[in-house]
Short mmCIF file of C-alpha atoms in Angstrom, two decimals:
data_model
loop_
_atom_site.label_atom_id
_atom_site.label_comp_id
_atom_site.label_asym_id
_atom_site.label_seq_id
_atom_site.Cartn_x
_atom_site.Cartn_y
_atom_site.Cartn_z
CA MET A 223 107.96 -49.13 21.61
CA HIS A 224 105.08 -50.42 23.03
CA SER A 225 104.01 -53.99 22.41
CA ASP A 226 100.88 -56.05 22.31
CA LEU A 227 101.80 -58.96 22.19
CA VAL A 228 100.59 -61.08 25.15
CA ILE A 229 102.27 -64.44 26.62
CA SER A 230 99.32 -66.64 28.24
CA GLN A 231 100.84 -69.11 32.03
CA ALA A 232 98.01 -71.19 29.89
CA ASP A 233 98.97 -71.68 26.68
CA ARG A 234 100.84 -75.51 26.96
CA ARG A 235 103.19 -74.34 24.25
CA PRO A 236 106.77 -72.50 25.10
CA MET A 237 106.80 -68.47 25.43
CA TYR A 238 109.06 -68.84 23.11
CA LEU A 239 107.32 -69.91 20.56
CA GLN A 240 104.02 -68.18 21.77
CA ILE A 241 106.15 -64.54 20.94
CA MET A 242 106.98 -65.89 17.44
CA GLU A 243 104.00 -67.26 16.79
CA GLN A 244 102.13 -63.67 17.20
CA VAL A 245 105.01 -62.15 15.69
CA ARG A 246 104.30 -63.91 12.71
CA ARG A 247 100.69 -62.88 13.03
CA ARG A 248 101.21 -59.68 13.11
CA ILE A 249 103.24 -59.45 9.92
CA ALA A 250 100.59 -62.55 8.33
CA VAL A 251 97.19 -60.01 8.77
CA GLY A 252 99.04 -56.98 7.54
CA ASP A 253 99.98 -54.47 11.07
CA TRP A 254 103.25 -55.10 10.64
CA ALA A 255 104.87 -53.71 6.48
CA PRO A 256 107.65 -55.32 5.35
CA GLY A 257 110.38 -53.22 6.62
CA HIS A 258 108.60 -52.49 9.66
CA GLU A 259 110.61 -51.46 13.32
CA ILE A 260 110.07 -54.60 15.93
CA PRO A 261 110.65 -54.17 19.01
CA SER A 262 113.96 -54.50 21.00
CA ILE A 263 114.48 -57.77 22.32
CA ARG A 264 114.47 -56.09 25.59
CA ALA A 265 112.14 -53.32 25.39
CA LEU A 266 109.75 -56.54 24.46
CA ALA A 267 110.69 -58.63 27.39
CA ALA A 268 110.56 -55.91 29.54
CA ALA A 269 106.60 -55.16 28.39
CA VAL A 270 105.37 -58.76 28.19
CA GLN A 271 107.69 -59.76 31.78
CA VAL A 272 109.55 -62.98 30.34
CA SER A 273 112.59 -62.84 30.33
CA VAL A 274 115.42 -61.67 27.95
CA ILE A 275 117.21 -65.26 26.80
CA THR A 276 113.03 -66.14 26.07
CA VAL A 277 112.25 -63.18 23.70
CA LYS A 278 116.20 -64.00 22.12
CA ARG A 279 115.47 -66.54 21.57
CA ALA A 280 112.21 -66.13 19.48
CA TYR A 281 114.08 -63.93 17.54
CA LEU A 282 117.07 -65.68 16.36
CA GLU A 283 114.37 -68.76 15.43
CA LEU A 284 112.14 -66.28 13.06
CA GLU A 285 115.55 -64.28 11.86
CA ARG A 286 116.69 -68.28 10.77
CA ALA A 287 113.30 -69.04 8.59
CA GLY A 288 114.16 -65.27 7.09
CA ILE A 289 110.71 -63.28 8.58
CA ILE A 290 112.61 -61.23 11.05
CA VAL A 291 116.08 -58.89 9.84
CA THR A 292 118.54 -57.39 12.72
CA ARG A 293 120.89 -54.82 12.42
CA GLN A 294 123.72 -54.93 14.14
CA GLY A 295 122.92 -51.25 16.57
CA LYS A 296 120.21 -50.73 14.61
CA GLY A 297 117.29 -52.56 15.90
CA SER A 298 114.61 -55.79 14.14
CA PHE A 299 113.18 -55.37 11.24
CA VAL A 300 110.42 -57.78 9.63
CA ALA A 301 111.84 -58.97 6.19
CA GLU A 302 112.05 -56.78 2.78
CA SER A 303 110.62 -60.03 1.16
CA ALA A 304 107.53 -59.45 -1.43
CA ASP A 305 105.37 -62.99 -0.36
CA LEU A 306 106.69 -63.30 3.23
CA ARG A 307 102.55 -62.76 3.92
CA THR A 308 102.28 -64.98 1.48
CA ARG A 309 104.52 -67.63 3.40
CA LEU A 310 103.28 -66.76 6.63
CA GLN A 311 99.81 -68.33 5.46
CA HIS A 312 100.96 -71.45 3.87
CA GLY A 313 103.05 -72.41 7.16
CA GLU A 314 99.87 -71.47 9.22
CA LEU A 315 98.32 -74.04 6.68
CA ASP A 316 101.58 -76.74 7.16
CA GLU A 317 101.33 -76.81 11.00
CA HIS A 318 97.67 -77.75 10.66
CA LEU A 319 98.14 -80.27 7.88
CA SER A 320 101.26 -81.35 9.63
CA SER A 321 99.17 -82.40 13.09
CA ALA A 322 96.41 -83.85 11.06
CA ILE A 323 99.37 -85.84 9.49
CA GLU A 324 100.36 -86.78 13.00
CA VAL A 325 96.74 -88.04 13.72
CA GLY A 326 96.57 -89.81 10.01
CA ARG A 327 99.97 -92.18 11.22
CA GLN A 328 98.81 -93.32 14.43
CA LEU A 329 95.38 -94.36 13.66
CA GLY A 330 97.72 -96.77 10.62
CA LEU A 331 96.37 -94.47 7.94
CA SER A 332 97.90 -94.13 4.27
CA PRO A 333 98.09 -90.82 2.94
CA THR A 334 95.61 -91.39 0.07
CA HIS A 335 93.13 -92.22 3.29
CA VAL A 336 94.36 -89.18 4.65
CA GLU A 337 94.70 -86.73 1.59
CA LYS A 338 90.65 -88.38 -0.20
CA ARG A 339 89.48 -87.70 3.80
CA LEU A 340 90.78 -84.28 3.07
CA ARG A 341 89.31 -83.87 0.15
CA GLU A 342 85.91 -85.08 1.31
CA LEU A 343 86.38 -82.22 4.88
CA TRP A 344 86.92 -79.44 1.98
CA ASP A 345 84.18 -80.95 -0.09
CA GLN A 346 81.62 -80.87 2.42
CA LYS A 347 82.23 -77.42 3.37
CA ALA A 348 82.26 -75.77 0.10
CA PRO A 349 79.83 -77.79 -1.94
CA ASP A 350 78.91 -75.16 -5.03
CA ASP A 351 81.06 -73.93 -7.42
CA ALA A 352 80.29 -70.16 -6.14
CA GLY A 353 82.00 -70.97 -3.34
CA LYS A 354 85.31 -72.37 -4.97
CA LYS A 355 85.59 -69.86 -6.95
CA GLU A 356 85.08 -67.29 -3.80
CA ASN A 357 88.37 -69.59 -2.99
CA GLU A 358 89.84 -69.74 -5.75
CA ARG A 359 90.96 -65.94 -5.97
CA MET B 186 138.01 -56.92 31.78
CA THR B 187 134.64 -58.63 31.87
CA ASP B 188 130.97 -58.22 31.98
CA ARG B 189 130.66 -60.41 35.40
CA VAL B 190 128.61 -58.58 37.91
CA ILE B 191 128.61 -62.38 40.75
CA GLU B 192 131.39 -65.05 40.06
CA VAL B 193 132.10 -67.93 43.52
CA VAL B 194 134.05 -70.51 43.19
CA GLY B 195 134.75 -73.21 45.75
CA VAL B 196 132.82 -71.89 47.89
CA GLU B 197 132.64 -73.08 50.84
CA LYS B 198 130.99 -72.48 54.85
CA ALA B 199 130.23 -75.13 57.51
CA TYR B 200 128.01 -74.52 60.45
CA ARG B 201 127.29 -76.73 63.12
CA PHE B 202 124.13 -79.01 60.85
CA PHE B 203 124.30 -76.99 57.86
CA ARG B 204 127.18 -77.05 54.82
CA LEU B 205 127.08 -75.44 52.14
CA GLY B 206 129.27 -76.41 48.74
CA SER B 207 131.44 -76.38 47.52
CA VAL B 208 129.36 -73.97 45.71
CA SER B 209 130.63 -72.28 41.82
CA LEU B 210 128.17 -69.69 40.17
CA GLU B 211 127.99 -66.35 37.66
CA LEU B 212 126.60 -64.40 36.78
CA GLU B 213 126.97 -61.87 33.25
CA ALA B 214 126.05 -58.02 33.46
CA GLY B 215 121.68 -57.75 31.67
CA GLN B 216 120.70 -61.24 32.69
CA ILE B 217 117.61 -62.50 35.27
CA MET B 218 119.27 -65.11 37.44
CA GLY B 219 116.74 -67.14 39.41
CA PHE B 220 118.04 -69.59 42.47
CA VAL B 221 115.79 -72.17 43.48
CA GLY B 222 115.32 -74.46 46.50
CA PRO B 223 113.68 -75.62 49.61
CA ASN B 224 113.43 -74.16 53.06
CA GLY B 225 116.89 -73.85 53.91
CA ALA B 226 119.21 -74.97 51.36
CA GLY B 227 121.44 -72.35 51.95
CA LYS B 228 119.70 -69.42 49.22
CA SER B 229 120.10 -66.85 51.54
CA THR B 230 123.47 -67.74 53.06
CA LEU B 231 125.29 -68.07 49.41
CA MET B 232 123.20 -64.05 48.81
CA ARG B 233 124.88 -63.17 52.68
CA ILE B 234 128.27 -64.23 51.39
CA LEU B 235 127.89 -62.33 48.53
CA MET B 236 126.88 -59.26 50.87
CA GLY B 237 130.12 -59.81 52.77
CA MET B 238 128.14 -59.67 55.84
CA ILE B 239 129.09 -63.98 56.44
CA ARG B 240 132.70 -65.05 56.53
CA TYR B 241 133.18 -68.07 53.89
CA ASP B 242 135.79 -70.50 54.57
CA ARG B 243 137.67 -71.33 51.39
CA GLY B 244 137.16 -70.29 47.86
CA ALA B 245 136.68 -67.00 46.96
CA VAL B 246 133.91 -65.03 44.88
CA ARG B 247 134.11 -60.94 43.47
CA VAL B 248 130.86 -58.94 43.15
CA LEU B 249 131.56 -56.75 40.61
CA GLY B 250 135.09 -57.19 40.15
CA HIS B 251 135.47 -56.79 43.62
CA PRO B 252 136.85 -59.35 45.98
CA ILE B 253 134.31 -60.02 48.99
CA PRO B 254 134.80 -59.57 51.51
CA GLU B 255 138.26 -57.77 51.37
CA GLU B 256 136.36 -54.96 49.04
CA GLN B 257 132.61 -55.04 50.08
CA ALA B 258 132.29 -51.23 51.15
CA SER B 259 133.30 -50.70 46.69
CA ALA B 260 130.66 -53.01 45.76
CA LYS B 261 128.26 -52.85 48.19
CA ARG B 262 127.73 -49.18 46.18
CA ASP B 263 126.35 -50.84 43.20
CA VAL B 264 124.74 -53.52 45.15
CA GLY B 265 120.57 -53.20 46.24
CA PHE B 266 119.47 -56.13 48.64
CA VAL B 267 116.50 -57.23 49.97
CA SER B 268 115.59 -59.63 52.10
CA GLU B 269 111.84 -60.90 53.30
CA ASP B 270 114.10 -60.22 57.18
CA MET B 271 115.32 -56.98 56.56
CA ARG B 272 112.89 -54.57 58.39
CA LEU B 273 112.75 -50.99 58.31
CA HIS B 274 111.47 -49.79 61.55
CA GLY B 275 110.54 -46.20 64.01
CA ASN B 276 108.56 -43.97 64.30
CA VAL B 277 109.34 -43.01 60.69
CA THR B 278 107.48 -42.59 57.88
CA LEU B 279 108.68 -43.71 53.87
CA ALA B 280 109.86 -40.80 53.07
CA TRP B 281 112.09 -40.42 55.70
CA TYR B 282 114.38 -43.20 55.40
CA MET B 283 113.59 -42.51 50.83
CA LYS B 284 115.82 -38.49 52.22
CA PHE B 285 117.77 -41.40 55.09
CA VAL B 286 118.64 -43.61 51.60
CA ALA B 287 119.46 -40.42 49.43
CA SER B 288 121.40 -39.06 51.58
CA ILE B 289 123.51 -41.43 51.56
CA TYR B 290 123.89 -43.34 47.71
CA PRO B 291 124.38 -40.08 44.77
CA GLY B 292 122.89 -42.38 42.17
CA TRP B 293 119.65 -41.64 44.55
CA ASP B 294 116.96 -40.58 41.68
CA ALA B 295 114.42 -39.01 43.26
CA ALA B 296 111.86 -38.83 40.05
CA TYR B 297 112.82 -42.10 39.75
CA ALA B 298 111.64 -42.57 43.86
CA ASP B 299 107.75 -40.38 42.87
CA VAL B 300 107.17 -42.67 39.52
CA LEU B 301 107.30 -45.92 41.55
CA LEU B 302 105.51 -44.86 44.64
CA ARG B 303 101.97 -44.10 42.99
CA ARG B 304 103.20 -47.96 40.50
CA PHE B 305 103.38 -49.52 43.91
CA ASN B 306 100.40 -47.66 45.03
CA LEU B 307 102.51 -46.26 48.46
CA HIS B 308 102.12 -42.57 49.91
CA ALA B 309 105.70 -41.09 50.98
CA ASP B 310 103.81 -40.08 54.11
CA GLN B 311 102.64 -43.44 55.11
CA ASP B 312 104.12 -44.81 58.60
CA ILE B 313 106.32 -47.08 58.30
CA LYS B 314 105.15 -49.24 61.05
CA ALA B 315 101.42 -49.16 59.79
CA LEU B 316 102.34 -51.11 56.24
CA SER B 317 100.71 -54.73 55.52
CA HIS B 318 103.51 -57.25 53.91
CA GLY B 319 103.10 -57.12 50.57
CA GLU B 320 103.90 -52.57 50.97
CA ARG B 321 106.26 -53.73 53.23
CA VAL B 322 108.17 -55.00 50.64
CA LYS B 323 107.21 -52.96 48.32
CA ALA B 324 109.09 -50.00 50.39
CA MET B 325 111.95 -51.72 50.26
CA LEU B 326 112.31 -52.39 46.34
CA LEU B 327 111.61 -49.29 46.33
CA LEU B 328 114.75 -47.88 48.19
CA VAL B 329 117.24 -50.24 46.20
CA LEU B 330 115.47 -49.51 43.44
CA ALA B 331 115.76 -45.73 42.73
CA ARG B 332 119.60 -46.02 43.58
CA ARG B 333 120.02 -47.89 40.39
CA PRO B 334 122.36 -50.37 41.33
CA ARG B 335 123.81 -52.58 38.91
CA LEU B 336 123.02 -55.58 40.77
CA LEU B 337 120.39 -56.66 42.75
CA LEU B 338 120.78 -59.53 45.71
CA LEU B 339 116.99 -60.33 46.32
CA ASP B 340 116.11 -62.91 48.98
CA GLU B 341 112.62 -64.25 48.62
CA PRO B 342 111.31 -61.24 47.11
CA THR B 343 108.01 -62.20 45.76
CA THR B 344 107.25 -63.70 49.12
CA GLY B 345 103.66 -63.91 50.68
CA LEU B 346 102.45 -60.94 48.21
CA ASP B 347 99.23 -60.88 46.21
CA PRO B 348 98.90 -61.29 42.03
CA VAL B 349 98.70 -57.72 41.78
CA ALA B 350 101.59 -57.47 44.22
CA ARG B 351 103.84 -59.39 42.30
CA HIS B 352 102.70 -58.49 38.96
CA GLU B 353 104.11 -54.62 39.74
CA ILE B 354 107.12 -56.16 41.03
CA LEU B 355 108.22 -58.67 38.25
CA THR B 356 107.46 -55.20 35.86
CA GLU B 357 109.68 -53.26 37.93
CA LEU B 358 112.63 -56.00 37.53
CA MET B 359 111.72 -56.43 33.40
CA ALA B 360 112.34 -52.97 32.94
CA VAL B 361 116.08 -52.89 35.15
CA VAL B 362 117.52 -54.98 32.31
CA GLU B 363 116.23 -53.23 30.11
CA ASP B 364 119.66 -51.57 30.73
CA GLU B 365 121.80 -54.84 29.44
CA ARG B 366 124.72 -53.67 32.22
CA ARG B 367 122.49 -54.04 34.81
CA ALA B 368 121.60 -57.79 36.27
CA ILE B 369 119.71 -59.31 39.48
CA LEU B 370 119.75 -61.92 40.80
CA PHE B 371 117.18 -63.33 43.64
CA SER B 372 115.34 -66.05 44.76
CA SER B 373 112.49 -67.74 45.32
CA HIS B 374 110.77 -70.46 45.70
CA ASN B 375 107.57 -70.22 43.92
CA THR B 376 108.77 -71.19 40.63
CA GLN B 377 106.09 -69.73 38.38
CA ASP B 378 107.75 -66.25 39.04
CA VAL B 379 111.85 -67.52 37.99
CA GLU B 380 109.76 -69.27 35.02
CA GLN B 381 108.86 -65.71 33.68
CA ILE B 382 111.17 -63.38 33.94
CA SER B 383 114.48 -65.16 34.56
CA ASP B 384 117.04 -66.21 32.11
CA GLN B 385 119.74 -68.86 34.12
CA ILE B 386 118.78 -70.65 36.81
CA THR B 387 120.14 -71.86 39.68
CA PHE B 388 118.37 -75.65 41.46
CA ILE B 389 119.68 -75.61 45.04
CA ASP B 390 119.74 -78.05 47.63
CA ARG B 391 120.64 -78.91 51.02
CA GLY B 392 123.24 -76.69 50.65
CA ARG B 393 124.56 -78.21 47.63
CA ILE B 394 124.10 -76.35 43.66
CA ILE B 395 122.22 -79.56 41.54
CA ASP B 396 121.45 -77.65 39.01
CA SER B 397 122.58 -74.27 36.62
CA SER B 398 121.94 -72.89 33.08
CA ASP B 399 119.90 -71.51 31.33
CA LYS B 400 116.70 -71.85 31.25
CA GLU B 401 115.36 -72.29 27.76
CA THR B 402 117.70 -75.67 27.98
CA PHE B 403 116.07 -76.38 31.12
CA ILE B 404 112.59 -75.99 29.42
CA ASP B 405 112.88 -77.54 26.66
CA ARG B 406 115.53 -81.18 27.24
CA TRP B 407 113.38 -81.93 30.30
CA ARG B 408 110.67 -84.21 28.79
CA ARG B 409 107.97 -86.65 30.62
CA LEU B 410 107.65 -89.86 28.00
CA HIS B 411 104.65 -91.11 28.35
CA LEU B 412 104.86 -95.29 27.08
CA ASP B 413 103.07 -98.41 26.58
CA VAL B 414 104.83 -101.64 27.63
CA PRO B 415 103.81 -104.32 25.89
CA SER B 416 103.81 -107.43 28.13
CA GLY B 417 107.77 -109.50 27.74
CA VAL B 418 109.40 -105.54 26.82
CA THR B 419 111.99 -104.14 29.58
CA LEU B 420 112.32 -100.72 28.98
CA PRO B 421 116.33 -100.10 28.13
CA SER B 422 117.63 -98.42 31.10
CA LEU B 423 119.42 -94.24 29.96
CA GLN B 424 121.63 -93.02 31.01
CA ASP B 425 119.40 -89.36 31.32
CA VAL B 426 116.47 -91.38 32.57
CA VAL B 427 115.84 -89.67 36.35
CA GLU B 428 112.94 -91.57 37.45
CA THR B 429 110.73 -93.95 35.81
CA LYS B 430 106.97 -94.99 37.11
CA THR B 431 105.60 -98.51 35.96
CA SER B 432 101.96 -99.69 36.37
CA GLY B 433 100.58 -102.70 34.85
CA HIS B 434 101.56 -101.88 30.94
CA ILE B 435 101.71 -98.45 31.64
CA ALA B 436 105.31 -96.27 31.71
CA VAL B 437 105.80 -92.94 32.67
CA VAL B 438 109.45 -91.39 32.68
CA ILE B 439 111.18 -88.57 33.04
CA THR B 440 114.50 -87.43 30.56
CA LYS B 441 116.90 -84.66 31.10
CA ALA B 442 118.62 -85.00 27.92
CA TYR B 443 115.47 -85.12 25.91
CA SER B 444 116.05 -85.69 21.70
CA PRO B 445 113.93 -87.52 19.46
CA ALA B 446 116.69 -90.16 19.80
CA ILE B 447 115.19 -90.92 22.78
CA GLU B 448 111.43 -92.05 21.72
CA SER B 449 113.14 -94.12 18.92
CA ILE B 450 115.35 -96.40 21.19
CA TYR B 451 112.38 -97.39 23.78
CA GLN B 452 110.52 -98.19 19.88
CA ARG B 453 112.89 -100.63 19.49
CA ALA B 454 113.41 -101.98 22.32
CA GLY B 455 109.00 -103.24 21.61
CA ALA B 456 107.82 -100.35 23.82
CA GLN B 457 104.91 -97.22 21.76
CA VAL B 458 105.37 -93.59 23.35
CA ARG B 459 101.77 -92.49 23.17
CA GLU B 460 102.90 -88.37 24.28
CA VAL B 461 106.04 -86.33 25.40
CA GLN B 462 105.08 -83.97 27.37
CA ARG B 463 106.88 -81.02 28.44
CA MET B 464 107.09 -79.96 32.03
CA THR B 465 106.51 -76.93 33.97
CA LEU B 466 109.96 -75.31 36.12
CA GLU B 467 108.10 -76.13 39.05
CA GLU B 468 107.88 -79.86 38.42
CA ILE B 469 111.40 -79.93 36.46
CA PHE B 470 111.80 -79.09 40.43
CA VAL B 471 111.46 -81.18 42.01
CA ALA B 472 112.29 -84.01 39.85
CA ASN B 473 115.44 -82.80 39.56
CA VAL B 474 115.44 -82.60 43.80
CA MET B 475 113.99 -85.87 44.69
CA SER B 476 116.95 -87.80 41.97
CA ASN B 477 119.14 -86.27 43.31
CA ARG B 478 118.44 -86.65 46.89
CA ARG B 479 117.93 -90.88 45.62
CA GLU B 480 121.88 -90.57 43.95
CA ALA B 481 123.58 -88.41 47.56
CA GLU B 482 121.38 -91.42 49.49
CA ARG B 483 122.48 -94.81 46.97
#
């Protein structure tokens, strides 16, 4: 099975995180539907030229997060869960919010302050009611 | 029956100006081990011991289950060895060598050899003498890869190659371990190649193995911490910290066993953790070698 995952040497994140991220992306954008068979660990390792142990680690963590399932002797598949895409999208959002929280902490800001700031920025980007409704749909 | 392809236990070998050992090492089927060390660290010596080419003074060696050197002939039927100083000689073509190797090894896969010729951009009727360094290395690799041996021992396979040739070779090595019964031990001082494709990594320096672990553990555990150290604060000395550089109110610390607990220890002592960085394998390797040498000289 061909895979189009690309690992970057210049990316500062470890390779297993890059692989996890790209698998999540494939699922979040709908390319890999629930139940879709994903490449075997060794096939993916050979395709992206990254060690087997690294791909194994990425798959293990994806399994732990309930994103993929591995069936002995059958291969690995995207988990059959109805809300998987939503969960992945929320996960992506949480990641960005977490880094914002981290920065807020380093600057010594309170949660209320950060919340208020988020609200302000949100309103700046979507100033009219029409925009809000569009987002809520 | 284990699926260990290499077992080295307490091997020692003394030369007049160099001593190897005691070295212990294990490699399991389905894995790639990167063997990293400075020039003259003992990488080639150990590879030659595995091939039965050098007698060792003490210890035990098994390759594919066969005791070495006693059963080296049986082991070598399924081992492919390529080393930097091996040369293809004579006024012959690559095709001549391919025929020659095919006549010795029944496992020769002629179809795969043709695929490799194309992938490596080599021509069978090329004169061996006319090959460039990169082509010569690829030709030697072709001659062992097409035998499909269970174990590949590659001494500096990517040294002196251009990025394209390196990429071609790494791709073929990864294809080898798609078969989980096969394994590769390769030495290199190109830590980027090692970091990319190895499952296991072993550091060797001055004839001794100074560290050996799976790659993910290495990359996870070694971290560099940047600290702000206010006046009057002394950093506690921690066991797994291998290096501390202090300048003014700033300290940079390297640990080989990072956990968030380390951050709280420094914070409780009054220092501020500014940043925790991961390290490349090259940085880990150098810090590892330097700290081991300091330890040895103490």
